[in-house]
Amino acid sequence: CVAGKYSVIGEGQCQDCALGTFQATAGQTSCGNVAAGKVGRTANVARTNLADSIHETAAIIEVGCAKGTWRTASSGNSNCVLVPAGSVGREVDTEGTFAANEVAAAFTRLCPVNFYRDAARSTALGDCEDVPNGQQGQLSSGDAVWTGATGGAAFAVDCVAGKYSVIGEGQCQDC
């Protein structure tokens, strides 16, 4: 059998590797599971959007999820999905302050304090951005709860009259 296919001894017929599995070598009797943060593809293609981060049958290679998408180890044959607003995708689950999405993400981390990733643009594969002057980062658009030390802002909203903010602070303060 060619790469991307396998044959069980005694069956005499090649089968496509199932979704969520791949086989890079010809002449095999099974296919292996695709690792977290990756999908099985029939070719190594550039991954620039969500459509590039779906599993294919008869996969011969594992490719990382596109930037701004992720896939956990427990998601089986699921495709990569968009990283939630207010977060970024990380290849390795490590502590620290992160503002940029990575390819082959298997974990998500909240945007750092004073940064946000807009929920309205969550279909974009963008990174966390500085909260602009005159705005503050919030978890939701309907309340005035600043994200404070937790990070994870999904919105940047205007400061109310009598308050201001500067880039790098992310919180509205009294004038």
Short mmCIF file of N, CA and C in Angstrom, two decimals:
data_model
loop_
_atom_site.label_atom_id
_atom_site.label_comp_id
_atom_site.label_asym_id
_atom_site.label_seq_id
_atom_site.Cartn_x
_atom_site.Cartn_y
_atom_site.Cartn_z
N CYS A 1 0.84 -1.19 0.00
CA CYS A 1 0.00 0.00 0.00
C CYS A 1 0.88 1.24 0.00
N VAL A 2 0.42 2.29 -0.65
CA VAL A 2 1.16 3.54 -0.70
C VAL A 2 0.98 4.30 0.61
N ALA A 3 1.80 5.32 0.83
CA ALA A 3 1.64 6.17 2.01
C ALA A 3 0.22 6.71 2.05
N GLY A 4 -0.35 6.82 3.27
CA GLY A 4 -1.72 7.28 3.43
C GLY A 4 -2.73 6.16 3.43
N LYS A 5 -2.24 4.93 3.18
CA LYS A 5 -3.11 3.75 3.18
C LYS A 5 -2.44 2.64 3.99
N TYR A 6 -3.23 1.63 4.34
CA TYR A 6 -2.72 0.49 5.08
C TYR A 6 -3.49 -0.76 4.66
N SER A 7 -2.95 -1.92 5.02
CA SER A 7 -3.63 -3.18 4.73
C SER A 7 -3.49 -4.10 5.93
N VAL A 8 -4.59 -4.64 6.37
CA VAL A 8 -4.57 -5.61 7.46
C VAL A 8 -4.18 -6.96 6.87
N ILE A 9 -3.29 -7.66 7.54
CA ILE A 9 -2.84 -8.96 7.06
C ILE A 9 -4.05 -9.87 6.86
N GLY A 10 -4.13 -10.49 5.71
CA GLY A 10 -5.22 -11.40 5.39
C GLY A 10 -6.37 -10.75 4.64
N GLU A 11 -6.43 -9.41 4.61
CA GLU A 11 -7.51 -8.73 3.89
C GLU A 11 -7.19 -8.55 2.42
N GLY A 12 -5.91 -8.28 2.10
CA GLY A 12 -5.48 -8.15 0.72
C GLY A 12 -5.96 -6.91 0.01
N GLN A 13 -6.45 -5.93 0.74
CA GLN A 13 -6.95 -4.72 0.12
C GLN A 13 -6.47 -3.50 0.92
N CYS A 14 -6.02 -2.47 0.22
CA CYS A 14 -5.54 -1.25 0.89
C CYS A 14 -6.72 -0.39 1.30
N GLN A 15 -6.64 0.17 2.50
CA GLN A 15 -7.67 1.07 3.04
C GLN A 15 -7.06 2.45 3.28
N ASP A 16 -7.85 3.51 3.07
CA ASP A 16 -7.40 4.86 3.42
C ASP A 16 -7.25 4.98 4.92
N CYS A 17 -6.24 5.72 5.36
CA CYS A 17 -6.16 6.06 6.77
C CYS A 17 -7.39 6.90 7.11
N ALA A 18 -7.98 6.65 8.26
CA ALA A 18 -9.19 7.35 8.69
C ALA A 18 -8.87 8.79 9.09
N LEU A 19 -9.91 9.60 9.20
CA LEU A 19 -9.73 10.97 9.70
C LEU A 19 -9.07 10.93 11.07
N GLY A 20 -8.09 11.80 11.28
CA GLY A 20 -7.40 11.86 12.56
C GLY A 20 -6.22 10.92 12.66
N THR A 21 -5.93 10.19 11.55
CA THR A 21 -4.77 9.30 11.52
C THR A 21 -3.97 9.59 10.25
N PHE A 22 -2.74 9.08 10.21
CA PHE A 22 -1.91 9.26 9.02
C PHE A 22 -0.91 8.12 8.92
N GLN A 23 -0.32 7.95 7.73
CA GLN A 23 0.74 6.98 7.52
C GLN A 23 1.69 7.55 6.48
N ALA A 24 2.92 7.84 6.90
CA ALA A 24 3.90 8.46 6.00
C ALA A 24 4.69 7.44 5.17
N THR A 25 4.60 6.16 5.53
CA THR A 25 5.43 5.13 4.91
C THR A 25 4.56 4.12 4.16
N ALA A 26 5.01 3.70 3.00
CA ALA A 26 4.29 2.68 2.23
C ALA A 26 4.46 1.31 2.88
N GLY A 27 3.51 0.40 2.60
CA GLY A 27 3.61 -0.98 3.04
C GLY A 27 3.31 -1.22 4.51
N GLN A 28 2.46 -0.44 5.11
CA GLN A 28 2.18 -0.55 6.53
C GLN A 28 0.86 -1.26 6.81
N THR A 29 0.71 -1.76 8.05
CA THR A 29 -0.49 -2.48 8.45
C THR A 29 -1.41 -1.65 9.34
N SER A 30 -1.06 -0.40 9.59
CA SER A 30 -1.91 0.47 10.41
C SER A 30 -1.54 1.93 10.14
N CYS A 31 -2.35 2.81 10.68
CA CYS A 31 -2.09 4.25 10.61
C CYS A 31 -1.96 4.76 12.04
N GLY A 32 -1.15 5.79 12.24
CA GLY A 32 -0.96 6.35 13.58
C GLY A 32 -1.84 7.56 13.81
N ASN A 33 -2.11 7.85 15.09
CA ASN A 33 -2.92 9.02 15.44
C ASN A 33 -2.15 10.31 15.20
N VAL A 34 -2.85 11.31 14.74
CA VAL A 34 -2.26 12.64 14.54
C VAL A 34 -2.10 13.30 15.91
N ALA A 35 -0.97 13.95 16.13
CA ALA A 35 -0.67 14.59 17.40
C ALA A 35 -1.54 15.81 17.64
N ALA A 36 -1.65 16.20 18.90
CA ALA A 36 -2.37 17.43 19.27
C ALA A 36 -1.75 18.61 18.54
N GLY A 37 -2.57 19.57 18.16
CA GLY A 37 -2.10 20.76 17.47
C GLY A 37 -1.86 20.56 15.99
N LYS A 38 -2.19 19.37 15.49
CA LYS A 38 -1.94 19.06 14.08
C LYS A 38 -3.15 18.37 13.47
N VAL A 39 -3.16 18.30 12.14
CA VAL A 39 -4.18 17.56 11.40
C VAL A 39 -3.48 16.71 10.37
N GLY A 40 -4.14 15.62 9.95
CA GLY A 40 -3.61 14.76 8.91
C GLY A 40 -3.99 15.29 7.54
N ARG A 41 -2.98 15.45 6.66
CA ARG A 41 -3.21 16.00 5.32
C ARG A 41 -2.57 15.12 4.27
N THR A 42 -3.06 15.22 3.03
CA THR A 42 -2.50 14.44 1.93
C THR A 42 -1.27 15.12 1.33
N ALA A 43 -1.02 16.37 1.68
CA ALA A 43 0.15 17.11 1.21
C ALA A 43 0.50 18.18 2.22
N ASN A 44 1.74 18.58 2.25
CA ASN A 44 2.17 19.64 3.15
C ASN A 44 1.87 20.98 2.51
N VAL A 45 0.73 21.56 2.87
CA VAL A 45 0.30 22.83 2.29
C VAL A 45 0.46 23.95 3.31
N ALA A 46 0.59 25.16 2.80
CA ALA A 46 0.65 26.32 3.70
C ALA A 46 -0.68 26.42 4.44
N ARG A 47 -0.61 26.70 5.73
CA ARG A 47 -1.82 26.80 6.53
C ARG A 47 -2.03 28.27 6.89
N THR A 48 -2.95 28.90 6.19
CA THR A 48 -3.17 30.33 6.40
C THR A 48 -4.56 30.65 6.92
N ASN A 49 -5.46 29.67 6.95
CA ASN A 49 -6.81 29.94 7.46
C ASN A 49 -7.42 28.65 8.00
N LEU A 50 -8.61 28.77 8.54
CA LEU A 50 -9.27 27.63 9.17
C LEU A 50 -9.50 26.49 8.19
N ALA A 51 -9.79 26.78 6.95
CA ALA A 51 -10.03 25.74 5.95
C ALA A 51 -8.79 24.88 5.72
N ASP A 52 -7.61 25.41 6.00
CA ASP A 52 -6.38 24.65 5.84
C ASP A 52 -6.09 23.74 7.03
N SER A 53 -6.93 23.79 8.05
CA SER A 53 -6.68 23.05 9.28
C SER A 53 -7.75 21.98 9.52
N ILE A 54 -8.10 21.26 8.45
CA ILE A 54 -9.06 20.16 8.56
C ILE A 54 -8.37 18.85 8.19
N HIS A 55 -8.81 17.76 8.81
CA HIS A 55 -8.27 16.43 8.50
C HIS A 55 -8.71 15.98 7.11
N GLU A 56 -7.87 15.20 6.47
CA GLU A 56 -8.21 14.54 5.22
C GLU A 56 -8.01 13.04 5.41
N THR A 57 -8.78 12.22 4.70
CA THR A 57 -8.53 10.78 4.72
C THR A 57 -7.29 10.50 3.87
N ALA A 58 -6.72 9.34 4.03
CA ALA A 58 -5.52 8.92 3.30
C ALA A 58 -4.36 9.89 3.54
N ALA A 59 -4.28 10.42 4.76
CA ALA A 59 -3.25 11.40 5.09
C ALA A 59 -1.86 10.77 5.12
N ILE A 60 -0.89 11.51 4.57
CA ILE A 60 0.49 11.02 4.55
C ILE A 60 1.41 11.86 5.45
N ILE A 61 0.86 12.94 6.02
CA ILE A 61 1.69 13.84 6.80
C ILE A 61 0.85 14.52 7.88
N GLU A 62 1.49 14.86 9.00
CA GLU A 62 0.86 15.67 10.03
C GLU A 62 1.30 17.11 9.79
N VAL A 63 0.36 18.04 9.76
CA VAL A 63 0.72 19.45 9.65
C VAL A 63 0.09 20.21 10.80
N GLY A 64 0.78 21.24 11.26
CA GLY A 64 0.28 22.03 12.39
C GLY A 64 -0.98 22.79 12.04
N CYS A 65 -1.81 22.99 13.05
CA CYS A 65 -2.99 23.84 12.88
C CYS A 65 -2.52 25.23 12.45
N ALA A 66 -3.33 25.92 11.67
CA ALA A 66 -3.00 27.28 11.24
C ALA A 66 -2.92 28.20 12.45
N LYS A 67 -2.16 29.26 12.32
CA LYS A 67 -2.06 30.27 13.37
C LYS A 67 -3.46 30.77 13.70
N GLY A 68 -3.79 30.82 14.98
CA GLY A 68 -5.12 31.27 15.41
C GLY A 68 -6.12 30.15 15.56
N THR A 69 -5.68 28.89 15.29
CA THR A 69 -6.53 27.72 15.52
C THR A 69 -5.78 26.75 16.42
N TRP A 70 -6.52 25.79 17.00
CA TRP A 70 -5.88 24.82 17.89
C TRP A 70 -6.65 23.51 17.90
N ARG A 71 -6.02 22.46 18.40
CA ARG A 71 -6.61 21.14 18.51
C ARG A 71 -5.97 20.41 19.69
N THR A 72 -6.77 19.94 20.63
CA THR A 72 -6.24 19.26 21.81
C THR A 72 -5.91 17.81 21.52
N ALA A 73 -5.18 17.19 22.43
CA ALA A 73 -4.85 15.77 22.29
C ALA A 73 -6.09 14.91 22.41
N SER A 74 -7.08 15.36 23.17
CA SER A 74 -8.28 14.55 23.40
C SER A 74 -9.36 14.77 22.35
N SER A 75 -9.09 15.57 21.32
CA SER A 75 -10.13 15.88 20.35
C SER A 75 -10.25 14.84 19.23
N GLY A 76 -9.50 13.75 19.31
CA GLY A 76 -9.64 12.65 18.36
C GLY A 76 -9.49 13.08 16.93
N ASN A 77 -10.51 12.78 16.10
CA ASN A 77 -10.42 13.13 14.69
C ASN A 77 -11.01 14.49 14.39
N SER A 78 -11.24 15.31 15.43
CA SER A 78 -11.76 16.65 15.22
C SER A 78 -10.75 17.52 14.48
N ASN A 79 -11.25 18.50 13.77
CA ASN A 79 -10.41 19.45 13.07
C ASN A 79 -9.92 20.53 14.03
N CYS A 80 -8.98 21.33 13.58
CA CYS A 80 -8.56 22.49 14.36
C CYS A 80 -9.73 23.47 14.41
N VAL A 81 -9.87 24.17 15.53
CA VAL A 81 -10.94 25.15 15.70
C VAL A 81 -10.32 26.50 16.07
N LEU A 82 -11.10 27.56 15.92
CA LEU A 82 -10.61 28.89 16.25
C LEU A 82 -10.28 29.01 17.72
N VAL A 83 -9.19 29.68 18.02
CA VAL A 83 -8.83 29.99 19.40
C VAL A 83 -9.87 30.97 19.92
N PRO A 84 -10.37 30.80 21.15
CA PRO A 84 -11.39 31.72 21.68
C PRO A 84 -10.88 33.16 21.76
N ALA A 85 -11.81 34.10 21.62
CA ALA A 85 -11.47 35.51 21.81
C ALA A 85 -10.87 35.70 23.19
N GLY A 86 -9.91 36.60 23.30
CA GLY A 86 -9.26 36.86 24.58
C GLY A 86 -8.12 35.91 24.88
N SER A 87 -7.82 35.00 23.95
CA SER A 87 -6.78 33.99 24.15
C SER A 87 -5.90 33.88 22.92
N VAL A 88 -4.79 33.17 23.07
CA VAL A 88 -3.93 32.81 21.95
C VAL A 88 -3.64 31.32 22.02
N GLY A 89 -3.34 30.72 20.86
CA GLY A 89 -2.99 29.31 20.79
C GLY A 89 -1.50 29.12 21.03
N ARG A 90 -1.15 28.11 21.84
CA ARG A 90 0.24 27.82 22.18
C ARG A 90 0.57 26.38 21.83
N GLU A 91 1.76 26.16 21.29
CA GLU A 91 2.19 24.81 20.94
C GLU A 91 2.50 23.99 22.19
N VAL A 92 3.11 24.63 23.18
CA VAL A 92 3.48 23.96 24.43
C VAL A 92 2.79 24.69 25.58
N ASP A 93 2.28 23.94 26.55
CA ASP A 93 1.57 24.54 27.68
C ASP A 93 2.58 24.99 28.73
N THR A 94 3.07 26.22 28.57
CA THR A 94 4.06 26.76 29.50
C THR A 94 3.52 28.03 30.13
N GLU A 95 4.05 28.37 31.28
CA GLU A 95 3.68 29.60 31.96
C GLU A 95 4.39 30.76 31.31
N GLY A 96 3.84 31.93 31.43
CA GLY A 96 4.49 33.13 30.91
C GLY A 96 3.50 34.07 30.29
N THR A 97 3.99 35.16 29.75
CA THR A 97 3.17 36.18 29.12
C THR A 97 3.29 36.03 27.61
N PHE A 98 2.17 35.72 26.96
CA PHE A 98 2.16 35.47 25.53
C PHE A 98 1.14 36.37 24.85
N ALA A 99 1.49 36.94 23.73
CA ALA A 99 0.55 37.79 22.99
C ALA A 99 0.37 37.32 21.56
N ALA A 100 1.10 36.30 21.12
CA ALA A 100 1.04 35.88 19.72
C ALA A 100 0.60 34.42 19.61
N ASN A 101 -0.28 34.16 18.62
CA ASN A 101 -0.67 32.79 18.31
C ASN A 101 0.50 32.05 17.67
N GLU A 102 0.56 30.75 17.90
CA GLU A 102 1.57 29.90 17.26
C GLU A 102 0.86 28.90 16.35
N VAL A 103 1.58 28.36 15.37
CA VAL A 103 1.04 27.26 14.58
C VAL A 103 1.17 25.99 15.43
N ALA A 104 0.44 24.96 15.07
CA ALA A 104 0.46 23.67 15.77
C ALA A 104 0.07 23.81 17.23
N ALA A 105 -0.89 24.70 17.53
CA ALA A 105 -1.32 24.93 18.91
C ALA A 105 -2.14 23.78 19.44
N ALA A 106 -1.75 23.32 20.64
CA ALA A 106 -2.49 22.27 21.33
C ALA A 106 -3.08 22.78 22.64
N PHE A 107 -2.79 24.04 22.98
CA PHE A 107 -3.25 24.65 24.23
C PHE A 107 -3.66 26.09 23.94
N THR A 108 -4.45 26.69 24.83
CA THR A 108 -4.73 28.12 24.74
C THR A 108 -4.32 28.80 26.04
N ARG A 109 -3.94 30.04 25.93
CA ARG A 109 -3.58 30.88 27.08
C ARG A 109 -4.29 32.21 26.93
N LEU A 110 -4.69 32.81 28.05
CA LEU A 110 -5.32 34.12 28.01
C LEU A 110 -4.34 35.17 27.50
N CYS A 111 -4.87 36.15 26.79
CA CYS A 111 -4.03 37.30 26.42
C CYS A 111 -3.50 37.92 27.71
N PRO A 112 -2.29 38.45 27.68
CA PRO A 112 -1.75 39.06 28.89
C PRO A 112 -2.52 40.32 29.29
N VAL A 113 -2.33 40.74 30.52
CA VAL A 113 -2.93 41.97 31.01
C VAL A 113 -2.54 43.12 30.09
N ASN A 114 -3.46 44.04 29.84
CA ASN A 114 -3.28 45.21 28.99
C ASN A 114 -3.24 44.88 27.50
N PHE A 115 -3.62 43.65 27.14
CA PHE A 115 -3.77 43.23 25.75
C PHE A 115 -5.18 42.67 25.59
N TYR A 116 -5.65 42.57 24.35
CA TYR A 116 -6.95 41.95 24.09
C TYR A 116 -6.92 41.29 22.72
N ARG A 117 -7.84 40.38 22.51
CA ARG A 117 -8.08 39.78 21.19
C ARG A 117 -9.57 39.86 20.96
N ASP A 118 -9.98 40.72 20.07
CA ASP A 118 -11.35 41.14 19.88
C ASP A 118 -12.28 39.98 19.51
N ALA A 119 -13.39 39.87 20.24
CA ALA A 119 -14.39 38.84 19.96
C ALA A 119 -15.05 39.07 18.62
N ALA A 120 -15.22 40.31 18.21
CA ALA A 120 -15.86 40.61 16.93
C ALA A 120 -14.98 40.17 15.77
N ARG A 121 -13.69 40.06 16.01
CA ARG A 121 -12.77 39.65 14.96
C ARG A 121 -12.20 38.26 15.25
N SER A 122 -12.90 37.46 16.04
CA SER A 122 -12.35 36.16 16.44
C SER A 122 -12.21 35.21 15.27
N THR A 123 -12.86 35.50 14.13
CA THR A 123 -12.65 34.66 12.96
C THR A 123 -11.30 34.95 12.33
N ALA A 124 -10.73 36.11 12.64
CA ALA A 124 -9.39 36.43 12.15
C ALA A 124 -8.38 35.62 12.96
N LEU A 125 -7.25 35.38 12.37
CA LEU A 125 -6.24 34.57 13.04
C LEU A 125 -5.22 35.43 13.75
N GLY A 126 -5.63 36.63 14.14
CA GLY A 126 -4.71 37.60 14.72
C GLY A 126 -4.25 37.29 16.13
N ASP A 127 -3.27 38.06 16.55
CA ASP A 127 -2.68 37.93 17.88
C ASP A 127 -3.34 38.92 18.83
N CYS A 128 -2.98 38.85 20.11
CA CYS A 128 -3.44 39.83 21.09
C CYS A 128 -2.84 41.18 20.71
N GLU A 129 -3.59 42.23 20.97
CA GLU A 129 -3.14 43.59 20.64
C GLU A 129 -3.13 44.44 21.90
N ASP A 130 -2.31 45.49 21.90
CA ASP A 130 -2.34 46.46 22.99
C ASP A 130 -3.72 47.10 23.06
N VAL A 131 -4.24 47.29 24.28
CA VAL A 131 -5.47 48.05 24.44
C VAL A 131 -5.14 49.50 24.09
N PRO A 132 -5.88 50.12 23.14
CA PRO A 132 -5.54 51.47 22.67
C PRO A 132 -5.75 52.54 23.74
N ASN A 133 -5.14 53.71 23.49
CA ASN A 133 -5.39 54.88 24.34
C ASN A 133 -6.88 55.16 24.40
N GLY A 134 -7.37 55.56 25.57
CA GLY A 134 -8.77 55.92 25.73
C GLY A 134 -9.71 54.75 25.85
N GLN A 135 -9.17 53.53 25.99
CA GLN A 135 -10.01 52.34 26.13
C GLN A 135 -9.47 51.45 27.24
N GLN A 136 -10.30 50.46 27.62
CA GLN A 136 -9.84 49.46 28.57
C GLN A 136 -10.25 48.08 28.08
N GLY A 137 -9.50 47.06 28.48
CA GLY A 137 -9.82 45.69 28.10
C GLY A 137 -10.90 45.12 29.00
N GLN A 138 -11.87 44.42 28.41
CA GLN A 138 -12.96 43.81 29.17
C GLN A 138 -13.22 42.40 28.67
N LEU A 139 -13.78 41.59 29.55
CA LEU A 139 -14.13 40.21 29.20
C LEU A 139 -15.35 40.16 28.30
N SER A 140 -16.29 41.08 28.52
CA SER A 140 -17.48 41.14 27.66
C SER A 140 -17.83 42.59 27.41
N SER A 141 -18.60 42.83 26.35
CA SER A 141 -18.91 44.21 25.98
C SER A 141 -20.01 44.80 26.83
N GLY A 142 -20.79 43.97 27.50
CA GLY A 142 -21.95 44.46 28.23
C GLY A 142 -21.67 44.93 29.64
N ASP A 143 -20.54 44.60 30.19
CA ASP A 143 -20.26 45.05 31.56
C ASP A 143 -19.03 45.93 31.57
N ALA A 144 -18.77 46.56 32.67
CA ALA A 144 -17.63 47.47 32.78
C ALA A 144 -16.54 46.83 33.63
N VAL A 145 -16.44 45.52 33.57
CA VAL A 145 -15.45 44.82 34.39
C VAL A 145 -14.12 44.78 33.65
N TRP A 146 -13.17 45.47 34.21
CA TRP A 146 -11.81 45.45 33.67
C TRP A 146 -11.21 44.09 33.94
N THR A 147 -10.37 43.57 33.04
CA THR A 147 -9.79 42.24 33.21
C THR A 147 -8.71 42.22 34.28
N GLY A 148 -8.23 43.39 34.69
CA GLY A 148 -7.28 43.46 35.79
C GLY A 148 -6.11 42.53 35.64
N ALA A 149 -5.75 41.87 36.69
CA ALA A 149 -4.57 41.00 36.69
C ALA A 149 -4.81 39.68 35.99
N THR A 150 -6.04 39.38 35.59
CA THR A 150 -6.31 38.08 34.98
C THR A 150 -5.98 38.02 33.51
N GLY A 151 -6.07 39.15 32.79
CA GLY A 151 -5.89 39.12 31.34
C GLY A 151 -7.10 38.48 30.68
N GLY A 152 -6.97 38.12 29.41
CA GLY A 152 -8.04 37.45 28.69
C GLY A 152 -9.09 38.37 28.12
N ALA A 153 -8.77 39.64 27.92
CA ALA A 153 -9.76 40.58 27.40
C ALA A 153 -10.17 40.22 25.98
N ALA A 154 -11.47 40.26 25.74
CA ALA A 154 -12.02 39.98 24.42
C ALA A 154 -12.50 41.25 23.74
N PHE A 155 -12.51 42.36 24.45
CA PHE A 155 -12.98 43.63 23.91
C PHE A 155 -12.09 44.76 24.40
N ALA A 156 -12.01 45.81 23.62
CA ALA A 156 -11.44 47.08 24.06
C ALA A 156 -12.56 48.10 23.91
N VAL A 157 -12.99 48.67 25.03
CA VAL A 157 -14.13 49.59 25.01
C VAL A 157 -13.68 50.97 25.47
N ASP A 158 -14.40 51.99 24.99
CA ASP A 158 -14.06 53.36 25.32
C ASP A 158 -14.21 53.63 26.81
N CYS A 159 -13.32 54.46 27.34
CA CYS A 159 -13.46 54.95 28.71
C CYS A 159 -14.66 55.89 28.76
N VAL A 160 -15.36 55.92 29.89
CA VAL A 160 -16.49 56.82 30.05
C VAL A 160 -15.97 58.24 30.29
N ALA A 161 -16.85 59.22 30.17
CA ALA A 161 -16.48 60.62 30.39
C ALA A 161 -15.85 60.77 31.77
N GLY A 162 -14.76 61.53 31.83
CA GLY A 162 -14.07 61.77 33.09
C GLY A 162 -12.98 60.75 33.39
N LYS A 163 -12.76 59.82 32.45
CA LYS A 163 -11.71 58.80 32.63
C LYS A 163 -10.83 58.76 31.39
N TYR A 164 -9.63 58.20 31.53
CA TYR A 164 -8.68 58.10 30.43
C TYR A 164 -7.85 56.83 30.61
N SER A 165 -7.14 56.45 29.55
CA SER A 165 -6.16 55.37 29.65
C SER A 165 -5.07 55.61 28.62
N VAL A 166 -3.92 55.01 28.83
CA VAL A 166 -2.82 55.08 27.88
C VAL A 166 -2.40 53.66 27.54
N ILE A 167 -1.82 53.49 26.34
CA ILE A 167 -1.34 52.17 25.93
C ILE A 167 -0.38 51.64 26.99
N GLY A 168 -0.54 50.38 27.29
CA GLY A 168 0.33 49.74 28.29
C GLY A 168 -0.34 49.63 29.65
N GLU A 169 -1.45 50.39 29.85
CA GLU A 169 -2.15 50.30 31.12
C GLU A 169 -3.41 49.46 31.00
N GLY A 170 -4.19 49.66 29.94
CA GLY A 170 -5.37 48.84 29.68
C GLY A 170 -6.52 49.06 30.61
N GLN A 171 -6.45 50.03 31.53
CA GLN A 171 -7.54 50.30 32.46
C GLN A 171 -7.83 51.79 32.47
N CYS A 172 -9.11 52.14 32.45
CA CYS A 172 -9.52 53.53 32.54
C CYS A 172 -9.32 54.02 33.96
N GLN A 173 -8.80 55.25 34.06
CA GLN A 173 -8.54 55.86 35.37
C GLN A 173 -9.21 57.22 35.42
N ASP A 174 -9.47 57.71 36.62
CA ASP A 174 -10.04 59.05 36.79
C ASP A 174 -9.08 60.09 36.27
N CYS A 175 -9.63 61.16 35.66
CA CYS A 175 -8.80 62.27 35.20
C CYS A 175 -8.24 63.03 36.38
#
